[in-house]
Short mmCIF file of C-alpha atoms in Angstrom, two decimals:
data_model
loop_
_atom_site.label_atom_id
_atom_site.label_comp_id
_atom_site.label_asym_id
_atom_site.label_seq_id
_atom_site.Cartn_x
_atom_site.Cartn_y
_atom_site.Cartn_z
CA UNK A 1 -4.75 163.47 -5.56
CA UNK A 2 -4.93 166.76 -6.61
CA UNK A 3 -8.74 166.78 -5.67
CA UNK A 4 -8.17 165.24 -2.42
CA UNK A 5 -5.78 168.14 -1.68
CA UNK A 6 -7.67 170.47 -2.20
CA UNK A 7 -10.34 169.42 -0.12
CA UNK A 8 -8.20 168.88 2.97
CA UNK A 9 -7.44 172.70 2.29
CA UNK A 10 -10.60 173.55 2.21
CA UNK A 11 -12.23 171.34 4.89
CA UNK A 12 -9.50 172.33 7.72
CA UNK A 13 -8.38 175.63 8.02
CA UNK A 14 -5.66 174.93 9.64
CA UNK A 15 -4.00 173.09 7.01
CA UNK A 16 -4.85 176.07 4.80
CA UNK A 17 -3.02 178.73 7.44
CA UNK A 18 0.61 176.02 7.39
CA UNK A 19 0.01 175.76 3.73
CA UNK A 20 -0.57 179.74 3.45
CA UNK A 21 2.89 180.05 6.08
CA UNK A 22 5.21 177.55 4.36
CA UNK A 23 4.13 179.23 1.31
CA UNK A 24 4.98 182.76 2.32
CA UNK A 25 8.07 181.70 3.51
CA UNK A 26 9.90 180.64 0.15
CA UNK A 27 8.38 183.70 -1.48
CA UNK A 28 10.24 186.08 0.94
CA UNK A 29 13.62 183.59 0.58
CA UNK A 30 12.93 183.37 -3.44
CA UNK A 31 12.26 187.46 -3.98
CA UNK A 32 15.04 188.37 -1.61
CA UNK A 33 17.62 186.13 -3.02
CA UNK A 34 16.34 187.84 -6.66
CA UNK A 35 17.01 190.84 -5.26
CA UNK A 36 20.57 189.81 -3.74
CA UNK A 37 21.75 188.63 -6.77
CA UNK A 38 20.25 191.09 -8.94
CA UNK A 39 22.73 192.60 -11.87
CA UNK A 40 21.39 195.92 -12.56
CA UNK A 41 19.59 197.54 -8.86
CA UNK A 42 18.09 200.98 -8.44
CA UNK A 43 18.02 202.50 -5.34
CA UNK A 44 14.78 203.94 -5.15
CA UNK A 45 13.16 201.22 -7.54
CA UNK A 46 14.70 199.03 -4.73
CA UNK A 47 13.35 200.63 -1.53
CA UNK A 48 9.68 200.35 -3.28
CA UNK A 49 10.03 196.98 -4.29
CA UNK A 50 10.98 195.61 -0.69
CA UNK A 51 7.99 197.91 0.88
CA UNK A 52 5.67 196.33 -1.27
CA UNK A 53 7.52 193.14 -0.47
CA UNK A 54 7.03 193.43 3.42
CA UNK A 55 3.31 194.73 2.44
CA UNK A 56 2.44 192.05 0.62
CA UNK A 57 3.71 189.27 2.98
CA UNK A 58 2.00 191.21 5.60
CA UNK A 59 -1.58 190.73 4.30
CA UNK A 60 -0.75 187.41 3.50
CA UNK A 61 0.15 186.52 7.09
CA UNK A 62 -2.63 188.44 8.69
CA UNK A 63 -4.69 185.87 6.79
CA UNK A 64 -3.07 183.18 7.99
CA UNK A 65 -3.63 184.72 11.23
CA UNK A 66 -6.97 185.06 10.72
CA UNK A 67 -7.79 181.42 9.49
CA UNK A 68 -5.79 180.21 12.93
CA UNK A 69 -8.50 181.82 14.59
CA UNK A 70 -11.19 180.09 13.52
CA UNK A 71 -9.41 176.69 14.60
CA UNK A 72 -9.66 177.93 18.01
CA UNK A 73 -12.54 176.07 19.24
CA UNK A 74 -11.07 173.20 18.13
CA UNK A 75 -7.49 173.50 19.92
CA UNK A 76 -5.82 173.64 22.40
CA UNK A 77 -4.87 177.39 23.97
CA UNK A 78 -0.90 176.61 24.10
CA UNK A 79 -1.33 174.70 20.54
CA UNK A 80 -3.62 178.42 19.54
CA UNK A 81 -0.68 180.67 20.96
CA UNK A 82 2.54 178.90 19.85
CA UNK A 83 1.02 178.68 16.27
CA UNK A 84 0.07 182.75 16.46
CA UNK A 85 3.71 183.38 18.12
CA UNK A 86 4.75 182.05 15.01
CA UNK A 87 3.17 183.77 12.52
CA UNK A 88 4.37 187.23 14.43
CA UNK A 89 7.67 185.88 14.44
CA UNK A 90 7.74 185.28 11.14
CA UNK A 91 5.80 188.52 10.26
CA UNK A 92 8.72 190.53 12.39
CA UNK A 93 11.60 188.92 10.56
CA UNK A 94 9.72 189.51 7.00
CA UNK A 95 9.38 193.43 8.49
CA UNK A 96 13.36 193.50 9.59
CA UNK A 97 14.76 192.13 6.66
CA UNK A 98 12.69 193.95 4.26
CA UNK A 99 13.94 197.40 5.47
CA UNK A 100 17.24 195.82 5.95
CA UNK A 101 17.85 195.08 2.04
CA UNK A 102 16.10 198.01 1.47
CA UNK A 103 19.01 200.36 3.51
CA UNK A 104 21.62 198.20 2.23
CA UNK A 105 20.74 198.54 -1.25
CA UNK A 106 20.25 202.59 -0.70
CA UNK A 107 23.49 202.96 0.81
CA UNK A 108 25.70 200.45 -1.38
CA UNK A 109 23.93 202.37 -4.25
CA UNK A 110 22.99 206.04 -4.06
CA UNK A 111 21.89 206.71 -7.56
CA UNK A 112 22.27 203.95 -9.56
CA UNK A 113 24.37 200.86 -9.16
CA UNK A 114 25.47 198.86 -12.45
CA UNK A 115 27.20 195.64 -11.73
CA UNK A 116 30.10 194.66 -14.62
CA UNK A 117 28.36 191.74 -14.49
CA UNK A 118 25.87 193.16 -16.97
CA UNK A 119 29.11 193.80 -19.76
CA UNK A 120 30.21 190.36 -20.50
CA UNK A 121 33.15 189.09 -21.71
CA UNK A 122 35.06 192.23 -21.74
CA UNK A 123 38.79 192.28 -21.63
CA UNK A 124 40.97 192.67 -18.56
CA UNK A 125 43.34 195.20 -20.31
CA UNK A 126 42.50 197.67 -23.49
CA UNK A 127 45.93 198.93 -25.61
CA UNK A 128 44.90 202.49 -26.28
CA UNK A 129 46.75 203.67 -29.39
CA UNK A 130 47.07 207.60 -28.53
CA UNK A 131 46.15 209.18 -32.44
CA UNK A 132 46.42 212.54 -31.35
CA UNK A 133 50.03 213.68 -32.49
CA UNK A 134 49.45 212.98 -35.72
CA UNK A 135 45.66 212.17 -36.99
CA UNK A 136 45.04 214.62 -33.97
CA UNK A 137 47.19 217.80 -35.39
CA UNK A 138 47.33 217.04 -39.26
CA UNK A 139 44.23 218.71 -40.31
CA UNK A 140 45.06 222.08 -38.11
CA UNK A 141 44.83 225.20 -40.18
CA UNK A 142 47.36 226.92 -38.30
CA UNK A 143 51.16 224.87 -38.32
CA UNK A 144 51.56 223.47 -34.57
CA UNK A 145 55.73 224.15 -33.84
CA UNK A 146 57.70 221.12 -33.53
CA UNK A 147 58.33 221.57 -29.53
CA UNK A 148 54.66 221.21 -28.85
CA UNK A 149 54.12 218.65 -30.86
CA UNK A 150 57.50 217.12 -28.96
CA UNK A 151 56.35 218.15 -25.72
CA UNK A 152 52.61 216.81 -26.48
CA UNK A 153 54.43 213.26 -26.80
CA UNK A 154 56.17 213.13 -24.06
CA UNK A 155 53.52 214.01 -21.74
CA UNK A 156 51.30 211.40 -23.48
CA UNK A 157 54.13 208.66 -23.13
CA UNK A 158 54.61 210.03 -19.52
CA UNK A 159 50.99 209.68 -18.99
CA UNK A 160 51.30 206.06 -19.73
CA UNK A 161 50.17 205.56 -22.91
CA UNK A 162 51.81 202.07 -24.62
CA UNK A 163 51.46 203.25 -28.34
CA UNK A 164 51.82 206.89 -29.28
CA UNK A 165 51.81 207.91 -32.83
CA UNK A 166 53.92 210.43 -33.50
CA UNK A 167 53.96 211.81 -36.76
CA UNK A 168 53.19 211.00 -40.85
CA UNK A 169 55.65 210.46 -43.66
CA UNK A 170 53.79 211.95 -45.98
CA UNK A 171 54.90 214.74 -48.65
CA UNK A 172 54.55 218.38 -47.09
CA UNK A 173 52.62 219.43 -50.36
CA UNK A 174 50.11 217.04 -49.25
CA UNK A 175 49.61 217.53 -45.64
CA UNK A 176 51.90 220.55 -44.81
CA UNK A 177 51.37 220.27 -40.98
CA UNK A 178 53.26 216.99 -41.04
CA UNK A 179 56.40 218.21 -42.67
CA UNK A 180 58.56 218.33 -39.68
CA UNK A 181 58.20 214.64 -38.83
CA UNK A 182 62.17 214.14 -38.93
CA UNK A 183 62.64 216.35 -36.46
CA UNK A 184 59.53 215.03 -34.33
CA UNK A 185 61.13 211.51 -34.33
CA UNK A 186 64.74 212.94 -33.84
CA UNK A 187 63.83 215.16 -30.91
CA UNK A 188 61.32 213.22 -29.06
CA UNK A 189 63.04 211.16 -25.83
CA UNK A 190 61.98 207.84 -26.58
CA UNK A 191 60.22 205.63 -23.09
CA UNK A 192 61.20 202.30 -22.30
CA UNK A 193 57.65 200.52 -23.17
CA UNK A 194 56.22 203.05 -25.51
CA UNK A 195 55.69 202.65 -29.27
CA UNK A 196 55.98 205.76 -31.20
CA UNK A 197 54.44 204.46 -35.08
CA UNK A 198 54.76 206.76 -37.81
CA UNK A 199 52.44 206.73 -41.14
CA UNK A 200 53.67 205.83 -44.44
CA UNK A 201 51.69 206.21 -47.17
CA UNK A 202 54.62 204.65 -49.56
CA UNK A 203 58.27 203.41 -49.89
CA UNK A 204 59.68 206.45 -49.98
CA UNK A 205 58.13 207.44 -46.94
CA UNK A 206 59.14 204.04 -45.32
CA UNK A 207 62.81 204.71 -45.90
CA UNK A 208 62.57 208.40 -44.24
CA UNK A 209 60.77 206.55 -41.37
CA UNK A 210 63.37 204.30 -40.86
CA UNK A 211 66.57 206.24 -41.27
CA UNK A 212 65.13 208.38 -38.01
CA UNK A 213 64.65 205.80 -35.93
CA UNK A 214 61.60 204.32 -36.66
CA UNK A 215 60.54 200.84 -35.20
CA UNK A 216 57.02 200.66 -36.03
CA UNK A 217 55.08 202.32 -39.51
CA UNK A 218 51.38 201.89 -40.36
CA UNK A 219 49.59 201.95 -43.95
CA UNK A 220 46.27 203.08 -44.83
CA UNK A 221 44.09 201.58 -47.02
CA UNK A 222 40.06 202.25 -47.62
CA UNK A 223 36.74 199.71 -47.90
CA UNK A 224 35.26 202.59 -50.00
CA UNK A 225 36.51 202.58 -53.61
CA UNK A 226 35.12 206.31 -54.55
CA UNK A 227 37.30 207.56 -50.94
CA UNK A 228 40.02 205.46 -52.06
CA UNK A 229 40.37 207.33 -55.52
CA UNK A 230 39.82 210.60 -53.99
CA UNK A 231 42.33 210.30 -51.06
CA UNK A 232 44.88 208.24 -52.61
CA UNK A 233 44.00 208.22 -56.42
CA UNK A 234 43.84 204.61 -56.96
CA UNK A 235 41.26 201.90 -56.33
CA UNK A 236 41.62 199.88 -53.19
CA UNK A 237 43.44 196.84 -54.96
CA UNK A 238 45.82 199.12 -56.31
CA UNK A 239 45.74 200.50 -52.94
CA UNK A 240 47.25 197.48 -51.14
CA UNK A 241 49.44 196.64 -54.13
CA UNK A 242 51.24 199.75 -53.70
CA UNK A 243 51.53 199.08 -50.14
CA UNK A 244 53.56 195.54 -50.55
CA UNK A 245 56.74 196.71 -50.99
CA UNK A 246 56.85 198.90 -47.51
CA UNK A 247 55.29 195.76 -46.19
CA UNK A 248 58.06 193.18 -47.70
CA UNK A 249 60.74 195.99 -46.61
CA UNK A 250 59.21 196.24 -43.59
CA UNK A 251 59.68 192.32 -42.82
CA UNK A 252 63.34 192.39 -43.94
CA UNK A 253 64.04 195.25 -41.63
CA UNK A 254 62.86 193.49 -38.88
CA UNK A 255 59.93 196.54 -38.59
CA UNK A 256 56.62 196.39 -37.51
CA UNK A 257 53.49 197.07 -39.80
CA UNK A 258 50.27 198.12 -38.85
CA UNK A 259 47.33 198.25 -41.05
CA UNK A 260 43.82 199.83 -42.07
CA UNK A 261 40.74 199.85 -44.61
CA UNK A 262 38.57 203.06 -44.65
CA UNK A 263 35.68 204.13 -43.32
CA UNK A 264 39.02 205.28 -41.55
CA UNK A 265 42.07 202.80 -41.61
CA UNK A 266 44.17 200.04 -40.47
CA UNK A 267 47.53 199.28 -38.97
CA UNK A 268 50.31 196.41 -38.18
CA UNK A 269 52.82 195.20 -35.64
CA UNK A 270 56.07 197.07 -36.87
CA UNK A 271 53.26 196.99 -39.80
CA UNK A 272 50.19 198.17 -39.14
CA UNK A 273 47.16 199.44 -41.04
CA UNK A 274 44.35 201.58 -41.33
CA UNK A 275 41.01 201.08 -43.10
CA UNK A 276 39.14 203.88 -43.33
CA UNK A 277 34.95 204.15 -44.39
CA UNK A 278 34.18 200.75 -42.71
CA UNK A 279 30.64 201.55 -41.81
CA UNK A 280 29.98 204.37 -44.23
CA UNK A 281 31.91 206.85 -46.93
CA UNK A 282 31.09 209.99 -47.76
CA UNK A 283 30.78 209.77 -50.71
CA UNK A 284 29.69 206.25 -51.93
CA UNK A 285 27.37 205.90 -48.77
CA UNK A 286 26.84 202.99 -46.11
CA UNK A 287 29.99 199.99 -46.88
CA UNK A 288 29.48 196.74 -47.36
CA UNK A 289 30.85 194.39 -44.66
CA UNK A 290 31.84 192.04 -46.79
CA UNK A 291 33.87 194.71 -48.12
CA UNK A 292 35.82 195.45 -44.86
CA UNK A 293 36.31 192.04 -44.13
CA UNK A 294 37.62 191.53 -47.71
CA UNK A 295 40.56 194.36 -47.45
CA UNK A 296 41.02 193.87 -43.74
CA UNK A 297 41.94 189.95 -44.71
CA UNK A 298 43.98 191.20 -47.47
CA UNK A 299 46.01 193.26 -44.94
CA UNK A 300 46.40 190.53 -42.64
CA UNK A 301 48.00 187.96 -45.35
CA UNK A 302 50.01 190.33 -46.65
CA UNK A 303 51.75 190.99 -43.34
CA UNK A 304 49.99 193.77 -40.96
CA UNK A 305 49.92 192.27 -37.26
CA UNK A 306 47.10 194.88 -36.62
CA UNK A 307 44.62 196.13 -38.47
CA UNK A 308 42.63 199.49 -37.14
CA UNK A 309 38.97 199.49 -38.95
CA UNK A 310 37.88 203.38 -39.27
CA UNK A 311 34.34 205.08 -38.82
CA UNK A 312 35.88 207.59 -40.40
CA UNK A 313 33.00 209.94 -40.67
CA UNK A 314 31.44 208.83 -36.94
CA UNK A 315 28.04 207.90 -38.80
CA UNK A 316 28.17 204.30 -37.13
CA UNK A 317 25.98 203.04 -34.32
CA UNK A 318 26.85 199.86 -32.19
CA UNK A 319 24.12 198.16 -34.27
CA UNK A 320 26.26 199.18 -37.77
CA UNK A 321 29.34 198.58 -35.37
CA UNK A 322 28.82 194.95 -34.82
CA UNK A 323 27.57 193.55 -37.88
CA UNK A 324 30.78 194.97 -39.77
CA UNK A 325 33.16 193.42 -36.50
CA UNK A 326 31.39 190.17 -37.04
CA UNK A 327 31.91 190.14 -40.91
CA UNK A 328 35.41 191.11 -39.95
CA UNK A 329 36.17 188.84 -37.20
CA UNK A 330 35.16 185.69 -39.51
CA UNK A 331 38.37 186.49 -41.75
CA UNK A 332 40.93 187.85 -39.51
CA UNK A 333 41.36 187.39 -35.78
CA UNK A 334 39.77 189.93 -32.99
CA UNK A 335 43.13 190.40 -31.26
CA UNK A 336 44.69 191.70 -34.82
CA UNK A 337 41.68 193.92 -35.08
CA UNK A 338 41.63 197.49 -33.42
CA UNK A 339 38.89 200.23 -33.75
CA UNK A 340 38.97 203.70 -34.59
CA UNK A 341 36.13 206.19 -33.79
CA UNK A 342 35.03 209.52 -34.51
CA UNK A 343 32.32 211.32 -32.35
CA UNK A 344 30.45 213.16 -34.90
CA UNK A 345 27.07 211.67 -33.95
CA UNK A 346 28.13 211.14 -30.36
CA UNK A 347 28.17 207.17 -30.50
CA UNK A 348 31.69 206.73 -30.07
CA UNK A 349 31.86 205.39 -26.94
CA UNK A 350 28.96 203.51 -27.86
CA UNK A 351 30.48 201.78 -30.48
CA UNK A 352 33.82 201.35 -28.30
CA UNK A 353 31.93 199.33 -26.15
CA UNK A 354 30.01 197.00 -28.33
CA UNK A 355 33.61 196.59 -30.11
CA UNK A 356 34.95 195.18 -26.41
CA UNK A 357 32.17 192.94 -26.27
CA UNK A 358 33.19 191.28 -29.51
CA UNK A 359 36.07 190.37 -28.49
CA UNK A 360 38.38 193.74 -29.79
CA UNK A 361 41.32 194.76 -27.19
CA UNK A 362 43.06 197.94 -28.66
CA UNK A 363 41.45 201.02 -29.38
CA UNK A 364 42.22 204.30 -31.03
CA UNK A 365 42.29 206.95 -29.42
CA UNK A 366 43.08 211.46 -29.71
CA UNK A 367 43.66 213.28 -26.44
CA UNK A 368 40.95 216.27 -25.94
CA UNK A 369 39.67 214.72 -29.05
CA UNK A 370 41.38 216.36 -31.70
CA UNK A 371 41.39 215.04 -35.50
CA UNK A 372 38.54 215.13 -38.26
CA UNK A 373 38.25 214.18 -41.69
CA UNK A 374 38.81 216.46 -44.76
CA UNK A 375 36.95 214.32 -46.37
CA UNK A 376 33.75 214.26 -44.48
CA UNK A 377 31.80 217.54 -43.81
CA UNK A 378 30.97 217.91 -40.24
CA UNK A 379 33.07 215.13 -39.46
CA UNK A 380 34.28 216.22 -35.75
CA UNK A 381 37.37 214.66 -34.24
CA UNK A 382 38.52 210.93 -32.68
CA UNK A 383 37.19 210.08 -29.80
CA UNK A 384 38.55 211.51 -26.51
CA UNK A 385 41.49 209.44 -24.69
CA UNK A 386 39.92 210.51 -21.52
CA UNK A 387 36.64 209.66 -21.95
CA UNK A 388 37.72 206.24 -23.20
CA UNK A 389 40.04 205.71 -20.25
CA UNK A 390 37.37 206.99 -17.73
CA UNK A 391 34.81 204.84 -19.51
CA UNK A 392 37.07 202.16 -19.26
CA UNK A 393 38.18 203.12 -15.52
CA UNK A 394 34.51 202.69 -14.15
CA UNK A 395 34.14 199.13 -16.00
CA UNK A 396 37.21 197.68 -14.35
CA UNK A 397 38.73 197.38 -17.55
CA UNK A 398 42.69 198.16 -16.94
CA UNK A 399 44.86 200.55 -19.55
CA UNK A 400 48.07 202.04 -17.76
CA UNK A 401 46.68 205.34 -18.11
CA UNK A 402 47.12 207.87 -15.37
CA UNK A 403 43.63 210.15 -16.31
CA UNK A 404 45.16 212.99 -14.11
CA UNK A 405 48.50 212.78 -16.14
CA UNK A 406 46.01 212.21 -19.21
CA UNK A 407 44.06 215.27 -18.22
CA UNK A 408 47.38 217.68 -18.30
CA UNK A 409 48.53 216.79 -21.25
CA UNK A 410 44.95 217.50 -22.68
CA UNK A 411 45.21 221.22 -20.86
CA UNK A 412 48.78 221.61 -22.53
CA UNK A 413 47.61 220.93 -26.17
CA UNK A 414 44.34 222.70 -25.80
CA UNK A 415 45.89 226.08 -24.24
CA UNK A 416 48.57 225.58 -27.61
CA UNK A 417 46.00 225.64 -29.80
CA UNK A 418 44.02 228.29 -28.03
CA UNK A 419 40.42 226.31 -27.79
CA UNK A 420 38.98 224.13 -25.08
CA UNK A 421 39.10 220.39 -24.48
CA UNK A 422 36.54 218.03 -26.93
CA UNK A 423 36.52 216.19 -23.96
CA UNK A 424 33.53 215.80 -21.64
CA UNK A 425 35.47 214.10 -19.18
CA UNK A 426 38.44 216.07 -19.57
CA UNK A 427 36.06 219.35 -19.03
CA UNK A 428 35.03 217.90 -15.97
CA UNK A 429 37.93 217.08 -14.23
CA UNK A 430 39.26 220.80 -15.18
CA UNK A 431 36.29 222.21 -14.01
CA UNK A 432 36.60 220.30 -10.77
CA UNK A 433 40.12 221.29 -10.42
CA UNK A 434 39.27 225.07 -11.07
CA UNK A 435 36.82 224.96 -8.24
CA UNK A 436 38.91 222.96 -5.75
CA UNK A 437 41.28 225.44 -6.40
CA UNK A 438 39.20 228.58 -5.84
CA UNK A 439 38.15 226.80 -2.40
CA UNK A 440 41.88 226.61 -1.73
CA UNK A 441 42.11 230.12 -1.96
CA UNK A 442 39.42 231.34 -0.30
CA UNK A 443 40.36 229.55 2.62
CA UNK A 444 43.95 230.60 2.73
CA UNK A 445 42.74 233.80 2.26
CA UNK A 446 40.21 233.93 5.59
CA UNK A 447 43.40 232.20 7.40
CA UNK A 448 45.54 235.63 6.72
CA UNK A 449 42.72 237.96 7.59
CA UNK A 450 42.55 235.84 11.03
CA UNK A 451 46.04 235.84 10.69
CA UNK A 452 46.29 239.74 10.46
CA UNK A 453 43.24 240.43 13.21
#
């Protein structure tokens, strides 16, 4: 059959110029529904592909145009012309549409157009956990007062943050910028909505926490036994042990717990814990997974309704990122996991986003990206609220946040501390503001001089 086809082709032209039409046809309605449908389209890469599109299917139908001719002698001239009107027809249409999709493409897209469709199986909403009051501040050299630490919170709350961590239980030997934290909880005007956790590295801490108010307290823990001993001076068994009876107090006192493992740490609900060196310590090197997912499961049976997993030196990359959420996510559920990143190797955002993709909802977060790690040299700070809420703006992904609201309180803690914004997105925005607001003058200035003449 396939023979016999072939020689009909071949033996009658015109057979070969309807074969060569049909045939052109589908092309044009295959490519341009390709293109249509197309998840990730460049603008330019788009105008050249339907040019060489229109090109293309005009040689082809010149040939077909071509073979008609030669069937001339043996048809008929309306059979010859209605067969040729046709072809231009069809040639016109190929020309039309091809500069049509091209246009449309251009002008839906002017640089480069990335449909969501490409980030799968994100979430609808990301809980940001704002770090910055207290991971943020506590390594400052210089203490912060209490009213701008107050006055940071606020804003951050009034910026429409859900969780806001205010402040650390810890002794004021230890971490001497922290030492105020009663009077942080006590003067702080508590939002309907917002969470305001506090860190507690022990009981004692837990019942300071609680006596000011206090609803929700996280632990910290560490995947890394040589930053375990050196932070906390125990191993990371210990660790946890120590932890059970803010955990069991926490329970009776109705509070919630959030935990952590290191390569940062991890947090609960009213408990909540930290877990600090999950992809690497500085000390003992790259962490096992197996390792994370070990403490992080721990956490999790012993009571923490979230547990925050911590590159705490901001060595990971969302290859390093993924294998240890995987490991993770096979012993305790995504929606009790959170992530905590540092930016020292720029991959924070990076490693944000390959964290949504597996199926993580709540992220950690420090406003102009303040923090570090003592621990880690060259360690810089978390990563940026607003460059994970713009991030998250432009992939559809809802938070609460109110970047312009986000973006002030940013100014206010940078101008405290006397240094700019960590933020590239937050730099941005200020810069844009600076120079809408320079136009603003300029032009209320040229309206008094007409004004005055």
């Amino acid at each position: 059959m396939r023979h016999a086809l072939s020689l009909c082709l071949v033996s009658h032209p015109l057979s070969l110029s309807l074969f060569l039409l049909a045939y052109n046809i589908l092309s044009y309605c295959s490519l341009s529904l390709s293109l249509c449908l197309s998840s990730l389209s460049l603008s330019l890469f788009s105008l050249s592909l339907s040019v060489s599109l229109c090109l293309s299917l005009s040689l082809s139908l010149s040939l077909s145009v071509s073979l008609l001719c030669l069937c001339l002698s043996s048809l008929s001239v309306s059979v010859c012309l209605c067969l040729c009107l046709c072809l231009c027809l069809c040639l016109c249409l190929s020309l039309s549409l091809s500069v049509s999709l091209s246009l449309c493409l251009c002008l839906s897209s002017p640089s480069v157009s990335l449909s969501l469709s490409r980030f799968k199986d994100l979430p609808d909403y990301v809980k940001i956990v704002e770090v910055g009051p207290r991971d943020g501040l506590q390594n400052e050299r210089g203490l912060v007062p209490t009213e701008v630490k107050v006055e940071l919170i606020q804003r951050l709350a009034a910026a429409g943050l859900p969780v806001v961590e205010a402040t650390s239980f810890v002794s004021p030997k230890w971490v001497p910028q922290m030492g105020d934290h009663k009077a942080v909880m006590q003067q702080i005007d508590r939002q309907p909505g917002v969470s305001y956790p506090v860190l507690t590295p022990n009981i004692k801490g837990y019942q300071a926490a609680v006596e000011v108010g206090a609803q929700e307290v996280a632990i910290f823990g560490a995947a890394s036994e040589a930053f375990s001993r050196r932070n906390i001076n125990c191993s990371i068994d210990e660790s946890i042990e120590r932890f059970r009876d803010v955990v069991d107090a926490a329970k009776q006192d109705n509070v919630l717990v959030r935990g952590g493992c290191a390569t940062s740490h991890g947090r609960l609900l009213t408990l909540a814990s930290y877990v600090s060196c999950v992809i690497a310590c500085p000390y003992d090197g790259p962490t096992d997974p197996a390792v994370v997912a070990r403490v992080a499961r721990k956490l999790y049976d012993m009571g923490c309704y979230e547990i925050s997993l911590g590159d705490t030196i901001g060595v990971g990359t969302p290859h390093a990122m993924a294998e240890m959420l995987d490991a993770v996510s096979a012993e305790v559920p995504p929606e009790a996991l959170a992530v905590h990143c540092h930016d020292t190797f720029g991959q924070g955002l990076s490693n944000i986003l390959i964290s949504l993709q597996k199926g993580i909802g709540t992220i950690d977060t420090s406003v102009a990206g303040l923090g570090g790690c003592p621990y880690a040299v060259g360690a810089t700070g978390n990563v940026a609220t607003e460059d994970v809420v713009y991030m998250l703006n432009g992939l559809g992904v809802k938070t609460g946040v109110d970047l312009d609201l986000l973006v002030d309180a940013s100014i206010f803690i940078s101008n405290a501390l006397g240094r700019p914004t960590a933020s590239r997105a937050g730099a941005a925005m200020q810069a844009k503001r600076a120079a809408a607001e320079r136009q603003r003058q300029r032009e209320e200035l040229e309206q008094q001089k007409k004004e005055a003449a």
